[in-house]
mmCIF file of C-alpha atoms and ligand atoms in Angstrom:
data_model
loop_
_atom_site.group_PDB
_atom_site.id
_atom_site.type_symbol
_atom_site.label_atom_id
_atom_site.label_comp_id
_atom_site.label_asym_id
_atom_site.label_seq_id
_atom_site.Cartn_x
_atom_site.Cartn_y
_atom_site.Cartn_z
ATOM 1 C CA MET A 128 -36.351 -216.093 -66.206
ATOM 2 C CA GLY A 129 -35.669 -214.928 -62.705
ATOM 3 C CA PRO A 130 -37.621 -215.835 -59.665
ATOM 4 C CA GLU A 131 -39.323 -212.207 -59.695
ATOM 5 C CA VAL A 132 -41.680 -213.063 -62.422
ATOM 6 C CA ARG A 133 -42.793 -216.361 -61.099
ATOM 7 C CA ASP A 134 -46.239 -214.481 -59.860
ATOM 8 C CA LEU A 135 -46.738 -213.686 -63.563
ATOM 9 C CA LEU A 136 -46.751 -217.333 -65.128
ATOM 10 C CA HIS A 137 -49.694 -218.257 -64.430
ATOM 11 C CA LEU A 138 -50.690 -215.248 -66.883
ATOM 12 C CA GLN A 139 -48.774 -217.109 -69.584
ATOM 13 C CA GLY A 140 -50.298 -218.221 -72.772
ATOM 14 C CA LYS A 141 -54.098 -216.144 -71.387
ATOM 15 C CA VAL A 142 -53.669 -212.722 -72.353
ATOM 16 C CA LYS A 143 -53.294 -210.929 -75.270
ATOM 17 C CA SER A 144 -52.800 -207.488 -74.124
ATOM 18 C CA VAL A 145 -51.319 -206.718 -70.383
ATOM 19 C CA ALA A 146 -51.332 -203.172 -68.841
ATOM 20 C CA ILE A 147 -48.605 -202.424 -66.391
ATOM 21 C CA MET A 148 -49.384 -200.067 -63.882
ATOM 22 C CA GLY A 149 -46.502 -199.090 -62.065
ATOM 23 C CA GLY A 150 -46.468 -196.984 -58.696
ATOM 24 C CA THR A 151 -45.078 -196.460 -54.968
ATOM 25 C CA PHE A 152 -48.113 -197.036 -54.276
ATOM 26 C CA ASP A 153 -47.633 -195.296 -50.490
ATOM 27 C CA PRO A 154 -50.732 -195.821 -50.341
ATOM 28 C CA ILE A 155 -53.019 -197.328 -53.147
ATOM 29 C CA HIS A 156 -56.198 -195.136 -53.535
ATOM 30 C CA TYR A 157 -59.188 -194.663 -55.594
ATOM 31 C CA GLY A 158 -57.090 -192.245 -58.223
ATOM 32 C CA HIS A 159 -54.929 -195.369 -58.922
ATOM 33 C CA LEU A 160 -57.332 -197.805 -59.283
ATOM 34 C CA VAL A 161 -60.076 -195.596 -61.409
ATOM 35 C CA THR A 162 -57.104 -194.669 -63.848
ATOM 36 C CA ALA A 163 -56.655 -198.509 -64.191
ATOM 37 C CA GLU A 164 -60.023 -199.723 -64.757
ATOM 38 C CA ALA A 165 -60.839 -196.766 -66.975
ATOM 39 C CA ALA A 166 -57.692 -197.826 -69.493
ATOM 40 C CA ARG A 167 -58.386 -201.447 -69.152
ATOM 41 C CA VAL A 168 -61.722 -201.020 -70.157
ATOM 42 C CA GLU A 169 -60.573 -198.288 -72.706
ATOM 43 C CA TYR A 170 -58.298 -200.365 -74.942
ATOM 44 C CA GLN A 171 -60.048 -203.817 -73.570
ATOM 45 C CA VAL A 172 -56.649 -204.720 -71.743
ATOM 46 C CA ASP A 173 -56.916 -208.690 -70.823
ATOM 47 C CA LYS A 174 -55.167 -207.839 -67.239
ATOM 48 C CA VAL A 175 -53.769 -204.763 -65.396
ATOM 49 C CA LEU A 176 -50.298 -205.711 -63.268
ATOM 50 C CA PHE A 177 -50.335 -203.452 -60.754
ATOM 51 C CA VAL A 178 -46.195 -203.253 -60.149
ATOM 52 C CA PRO A 179 -45.440 -201.708 -56.854
ATOM 53 C CA ASN A 180 -41.764 -200.119 -57.274
ATOM 54 C CA ARG A 181 -38.857 -200.391 -54.493
ATOM 55 C CA GLN A 182 -37.923 -197.665 -53.416
ATOM 56 C CA PRO A 183 -37.159 -195.142 -56.495
ATOM 57 C CA PRO A 184 -34.463 -192.794 -56.455
ATOM 58 C CA HIS A 185 -36.620 -189.649 -56.818
ATOM 59 C CA LYS A 186 -38.028 -190.374 -53.939
ATOM 60 C CA LYS A 187 -35.452 -189.933 -51.654
ATOM 61 C CA ASP A 188 -36.579 -186.977 -50.137
ATOM 62 C CA TYR A 189 -38.850 -188.838 -48.026
ATOM 63 C CA PRO A 190 -39.486 -192.421 -46.206
ATOM 64 C CA VAL A 191 -40.780 -194.652 -48.395
ATOM 65 C CA THR A 192 -43.087 -197.040 -46.479
ATOM 66 C CA PRO A 193 -41.260 -200.868 -47.117
ATOM 67 C CA ALA A 194 -42.455 -202.824 -49.626
ATOM 68 C CA LYS A 195 -43.949 -205.532 -47.703
ATOM 69 C CA HIS A 196 -46.886 -203.097 -46.760
ATOM 70 C CA ARG A 197 -47.129 -201.766 -50.008
ATOM 71 C CA TYR A 198 -47.596 -204.844 -51.858
ATOM 72 C CA GLN A 199 -50.028 -205.947 -49.144
ATOM 73 C CA MET A 200 -51.706 -202.947 -49.608
ATOM 74 C CA THR A 201 -51.475 -203.494 -53.577
ATOM 75 C CA VAL A 202 -52.633 -206.776 -52.903
ATOM 76 C CA LEU A 203 -56.271 -205.891 -50.658
ATOM 77 C CA ALA A 204 -57.172 -202.835 -52.934
ATOM 78 C CA THR A 205 -56.861 -205.193 -56.111
ATOM 79 C CA ILE A 206 -58.476 -208.341 -54.963
ATOM 80 C CA THR A 207 -62.220 -207.581 -56.106
ATOM 81 C CA ASN A 208 -61.160 -207.066 -59.647
ATOM 82 C CA PRO A 209 -60.756 -210.219 -61.668
ATOM 83 C CA TYR A 210 -58.906 -208.385 -64.010
ATOM 84 C CA PHE A 211 -56.271 -206.699 -61.536
ATOM 85 C CA TYR A 212 -52.963 -208.649 -60.190
ATOM 86 C CA VAL A 213 -50.029 -207.584 -58.458
ATOM 87 C CA SER A 214 -46.311 -208.067 -59.041
ATOM 88 C CA ARG A 215 -43.101 -208.181 -57.206
ATOM 89 C CA ILE A 216 -41.317 -208.164 -60.111
ATOM 90 C CA GLU A 217 -39.875 -204.939 -58.796
ATOM 91 C CA ILE A 218 -39.668 -205.294 -55.519
ATOM 92 C CA ASP A 219 -38.011 -209.003 -56.109
ATOM 93 C CA ARG A 220 -35.324 -207.867 -58.167
ATOM 94 C CA PRO A 221 -32.240 -206.624 -56.945
ATOM 95 C CA ALA A 222 -31.958 -202.916 -57.017
ATOM 96 C CA PRO A 223 -31.965 -200.420 -59.005
ATOM 97 C CA SER A 224 -34.989 -200.475 -60.232
ATOM 98 C CA TYR A 225 -35.568 -199.530 -64.326
ATOM 99 C CA THR A 226 -39.093 -199.713 -65.834
ATOM 100 C CA ILE A 227 -37.318 -200.754 -68.648
ATOM 101 C CA ASP A 228 -36.342 -204.190 -66.921
ATOM 102 C CA THR A 229 -39.557 -204.633 -66.160
ATOM 103 C CA LEU A 230 -40.650 -204.232 -69.203
ATOM 104 C CA ARG A 231 -38.712 -206.456 -70.765
ATOM 105 C CA SER A 232 -38.821 -209.136 -67.822
ATOM 106 C CA VAL A 233 -43.134 -209.068 -69.184
ATOM 107 C CA ARG A 234 -42.657 -209.309 -71.906
ATOM 108 C CA LYS A 235 -39.632 -212.307 -71.890
ATOM 109 C CA VAL A 236 -43.047 -214.008 -70.148
ATOM 110 C CA PHE A 237 -45.784 -213.275 -72.099
ATOM 111 C CA GLY A 238 -43.998 -213.522 -75.508
ATOM 112 C CA PRO A 239 -43.758 -211.507 -78.599
ATOM 113 C CA GLU A 240 -47.701 -211.396 -79.691
ATOM 114 C CA VAL A 241 -49.072 -209.348 -76.538
ATOM 115 C CA LYS A 242 -49.640 -206.204 -76.354
ATOM 116 C CA LEU A 243 -47.970 -204.302 -73.808
ATOM 117 C CA TYR A 244 -49.229 -201.328 -72.074
ATOM 118 C CA PHE A 245 -48.385 -199.046 -69.637
ATOM 119 C CA ILE A 246 -50.404 -196.969 -67.364
ATOM 120 C CA SER A 247 -49.498 -194.172 -65.796
ATOM 121 C CA GLY A 248 -50.691 -190.310 -64.978
ATOM 122 C CA ALA A 249 -49.847 -187.602 -66.818
ATOM 123 C CA ASP A 250 -47.556 -186.081 -64.929
ATOM 124 C CA ALA A 251 -45.846 -189.524 -64.492
ATOM 125 C CA ILE A 252 -45.498 -189.797 -68.659
ATOM 126 C CA LEU A 253 -43.372 -186.459 -68.171
ATOM 127 C CA ASP A 254 -40.839 -187.770 -66.450
ATOM 128 C CA ILE A 255 -40.716 -190.776 -68.825
ATOM 129 C CA LEU A 256 -39.708 -189.044 -71.659
ATOM 130 C CA THR A 257 -36.872 -187.612 -69.981
ATOM 131 C CA TRP A 258 -35.715 -190.790 -69.236
ATOM 132 C CA LYS A 259 -31.974 -191.843 -70.941
ATOM 133 C CA ASP A 260 -33.872 -194.953 -72.117
ATOM 134 C CA VAL A 261 -36.827 -193.661 -73.789
ATOM 135 C CA ASP A 262 -36.481 -194.839 -76.936
ATOM 136 C CA GLU A 263 -36.125 -198.163 -76.064
ATOM 137 C CA VAL A 264 -39.078 -197.811 -73.816
ATOM 138 C CA MET A 265 -41.054 -196.909 -76.424
ATOM 139 C CA GLU A 266 -39.999 -199.821 -78.572
ATOM 140 C CA MET A 267 -40.678 -201.835 -75.624
ATOM 141 C CA CYS A 268 -44.790 -200.805 -74.910
ATOM 142 C CA TYR A 269 -47.567 -198.666 -75.703
ATOM 143 C CA PHE A 270 -48.443 -195.594 -73.093
ATOM 144 C CA ILE A 271 -51.823 -195.027 -71.622
ATOM 145 C CA ALA A 272 -51.721 -191.270 -70.432
ATOM 146 C CA ALA A 273 -54.498 -190.813 -67.554
ATOM 147 C CA THR A 274 -55.328 -186.989 -66.947
ATOM 148 C CA ARG A 275 -55.112 -185.838 -63.647
ATOM 149 C CA PRO A 276 -55.743 -183.318 -61.407
ATOM 150 C CA GLY A 277 -53.298 -179.898 -62.428
ATOM 151 C CA TYR A 278 -52.245 -182.358 -65.875
ATOM 152 C CA PRO A 279 -54.470 -181.209 -68.439
ATOM 153 C CA LEU A 280 -53.586 -183.010 -72.078
ATOM 154 C CA GLU A 281 -53.024 -179.834 -73.619
ATOM 155 C CA GLU A 282 -50.733 -179.102 -71.317
ATOM 156 C CA LEU A 283 -48.439 -182.608 -71.823
ATOM 157 C CA GLY A 284 -48.409 -181.983 -75.230
ATOM 158 C CA ARG A 285 -47.127 -178.436 -74.893
ATOM 159 C CA ARG A 286 -44.212 -179.523 -72.551
ATOM 160 C CA LEU A 287 -43.446 -182.654 -74.713
ATOM 161 C CA GLY A 288 -43.307 -181.027 -77.734
ATOM 162 C CA HIS A 289 -40.765 -182.565 -80.447
ATOM 163 C CA LEU A 290 -40.785 -185.567 -78.288
ATOM 164 C CA LEU A 291 -45.038 -185.808 -78.425
ATOM 165 C CA GLU A 292 -44.070 -185.312 -82.213
ATOM 166 C CA LYS A 293 -41.571 -188.551 -82.008
ATOM 167 C CA TYR A 294 -43.590 -190.721 -79.964
ATOM 168 C CA SER A 295 -47.457 -189.690 -80.513
ATOM 169 C CA HIS A 296 -48.457 -193.070 -82.246
ATOM 170 C CA LYS A 297 -47.492 -194.804 -79.024
ATOM 171 C CA VAL A 298 -48.925 -192.442 -76.541
ATOM 172 C CA TYR A 299 -53.095 -193.074 -75.779
ATOM 173 C CA CYS A 300 -54.934 -191.208 -73.174
ATOM 174 C CA VAL A 301 -57.467 -192.014 -71.000
ATOM 175 C CA GLU A 302 -59.799 -189.620 -69.570
ATOM 176 C CA VAL A 303 -60.401 -190.536 -65.972
ATOM 177 C CA PRO A 304 -62.825 -188.453 -63.271
ATOM 178 C CA ALA A 305 -60.777 -185.311 -61.955
ATOM 179 C CA LEU A 306 -59.312 -187.228 -58.889
ATOM 180 C CA ALA A 307 -57.784 -185.009 -56.754
ATOM 181 C CA ILE A 308 -56.341 -187.670 -54.608
ATOM 182 C CA SER A 309 -52.577 -188.461 -53.852
ATOM 183 C CA SER A 310 -50.734 -190.550 -51.725
ATOM 184 C CA THR A 311 -49.008 -187.703 -50.545
ATOM 185 C CA ASP A 312 -52.253 -186.298 -49.320
ATOM 186 C CA ILE A 313 -53.624 -189.243 -47.813
ATOM 187 C CA ARG A 314 -50.281 -189.684 -45.677
ATOM 188 C CA GLN A 315 -50.590 -186.250 -44.090
ATOM 189 C CA ARG A 316 -54.162 -186.449 -43.250
ATOM 190 C CA VAL A 317 -53.280 -189.890 -41.443
ATOM 191 C CA ALA A 318 -50.400 -187.776 -39.388
ATOM 192 C CA GLN A 319 -52.530 -185.166 -38.896
ATOM 193 C CA ASN A 320 -55.716 -187.488 -37.562
ATOM 194 C CA ARG A 321 -58.243 -186.025 -40.310
ATOM 195 C CA PRO A 322 -60.047 -188.697 -42.130
ATOM 196 C CA ILE A 323 -59.162 -190.899 -45.117
ATOM 197 C CA LYS A 324 -62.318 -192.365 -45.358
ATOM 198 C CA TYR A 325 -63.276 -192.736 -48.940
ATOM 199 C CA LEU A 326 -60.248 -191.867 -50.769
ATOM 200 C CA LEU A 327 -59.024 -195.565 -50.821
ATOM 201 C CA PRO A 328 -60.801 -198.974 -50.237
ATOM 202 C CA GLU A 329 -61.731 -199.786 -46.602
ATOM 203 C CA SER A 330 -59.570 -202.921 -46.625
ATOM 204 C CA VAL A 331 -56.534 -199.942 -47.095
ATOM 205 C CA GLU A 332 -57.738 -197.605 -44.652
ATOM 206 C CA ASN A 333 -58.367 -201.105 -41.896
ATOM 207 C CA TYR A 334 -54.389 -201.382 -42.696
ATOM 208 C CA ILE A 335 -52.913 -198.456 -42.568
ATOM 209 C CA TYR A 336 -54.935 -197.977 -39.011
ATOM 210 C CA LYS A 337 -53.579 -201.421 -38.406
ATOM 211 C CA TYR A 338 -49.865 -201.068 -38.766
ATOM 212 C CA ARG A 339 -49.870 -197.284 -37.697
ATOM 213 C CA LEU A 340 -48.287 -196.285 -41.239
ATOM 214 C CA TYR A 341 -47.765 -192.629 -41.259
ATOM 215 C CA HIS A 342 -48.614 -191.942 -38.135
ATOM 216 C CA ASP A 343 -45.964 -189.976 -37.182
ATOM 217 C CA GLU A 344 -45.599 -186.260 -38.745
ATOM 218 C CA GLY A 345 -42.807 -186.638 -40.837
ATOM 219 C CA ASN A 346 -41.618 -185.005 -43.965
ATOM 220 C CA TRP A 347 -44.621 -185.612 -46.295
ATOM 221 C CA ASN A 348 -44.148 -182.572 -48.241
ATOM 222 C CA HIS A 349 -43.132 -184.422 -51.339
ATOM 223 C CA HIS A 350 -45.987 -183.393 -53.933
ATOM 224 C CA PRO A 351 -46.896 -185.192 -57.029
ATOM 225 C CA LEU A 352 -47.464 -182.022 -58.515
ATOM 226 C CA LYS A 353 -44.030 -180.453 -57.702
HETATM 227 P P1 ATP B 19 -47.350 -189.418 -54.360
HETATM 228 O O1 ATP B 19 -48.523 -188.461 -53.888
HETATM 229 O O2 ATP B 19 -46.509 -190.119 -52.863
HETATM 230 O O3 ATP B 19 -46.336 -189.202 -55.606
HETATM 231 P P2 ATP B 19 -49.058 -190.720 -56.140
HETATM 232 O O4 ATP B 19 -50.550 -190.523 -55.461
HETATM 233 O O5 ATP B 19 -48.735 -190.209 -57.168
HETATM 234 O O6 ATP B 19 -48.322 -190.811 -54.581
HETATM 235 P P3 ATP B 19 -47.856 -192.987 -57.073
HETATM 236 O O7 ATP B 19 -47.599 -194.136 -56.456
HETATM 237 O O8 ATP B 19 -46.588 -191.797 -56.962
HETATM 238 O O9 ATP B 19 -49.255 -192.430 -56.265
HETATM 239 O O10 ATP B 19 -48.117 -193.114 -58.725
HETATM 240 C C1 ATP B 19 -48.623 -194.124 -59.542
HETATM 241 C C2 ATP B 19 -48.914 -193.639 -60.999
HETATM 242 O O11 ATP B 19 -50.113 -193.498 -60.533
HETATM 243 C C3 ATP B 19 -48.237 -192.723 -61.560
HETATM 244 O O12 ATP B 19 -48.292 -193.011 -63.296
HETATM 245 C C4 ATP B 19 -49.255 -191.471 -61.186
HETATM 246 O O13 ATP B 19 -48.789 -190.363 -62.196
HETATM 247 C C5 ATP B 19 -50.516 -191.898 -61.080
HETATM 248 N N1 ATP B 19 -51.353 -191.323 -60.367
HETATM 249 C C6 ATP B 19 -51.519 -190.979 -59.035
HETATM 250 N N2 ATP B 19 -52.084 -190.760 -58.262
HETATM 251 C C7 ATP B 19 -53.291 -190.663 -59.278
HETATM 252 C C8 ATP B 19 -55.031 -189.784 -59.887
HETATM 253 N N3 ATP B 19 -55.470 -189.321 -58.725
HETATM 254 N N4 ATP B 19 -55.468 -190.084 -60.812
HETATM 255 C C9 ATP B 19 -54.822 -190.426 -61.512
HETATM 256 N N5 ATP B 19 -53.405 -190.741 -61.590
HETATM 257 C C10 ATP B 19 -52.869 -190.994 -60.559
HETATM 258 MG MG1 MG B 20 -46.572 -189.478 -57.518
#
């Protein structure tokens, strides 16, 4: 096992189920946190691992904040929840970063008995199901797809079509309050000096101002629903 799993070893042998919540978390917000908590409670998951990505290939259209900041904001945001942990597994592994590699490493750490989940917004599930290694990914874990604004579950079902039929036994759903919060919107708000209070934990808000993240009006036109 590589050094990138070091921060998971203390959980070894202590859990029956683990959920991975992957994301860019640029920045992490209440949409992510509410979704992870709803999934944990609904499926009685022992621990949720937040896994900040390296710069993912599909996000090359805007400058992703250095991993150090995204990791620290994720730690700050999850500190008050005893079931939430943050893993450096993708940040510390040499690029390119594939979810399948993360699943393999997590499986290795926790062993074959542990039930593995991958939590994501319904929009992200649609992406995942188009990956080339989708069969292997589906072998490795169960998915918990959260509805988010603009992606009702019926839409998910319609777009998945035959894929959903094939994998329906591996895809669970969780309904989260319609949170229209997105990192894109938060970045835009900061750049435009508009408030971000109550969209994300205060500690993360303070971190953003302290390190002057997102202040320069960049091309924040990447939108999650596009
Ligand atoms: P960006 O606007 O930069 O794309 P984002 O808000 O979509 O950011 P990501 O880090 O891309 O955040 O998302 C990580 C995961 O959280 C994805 O699975 C995404 O679908 C999910 N997610 C993001 N925002 C919400 C939300 N408001 N409600 C439920 N799930 C969400
Ligand atoms: Mg997104």
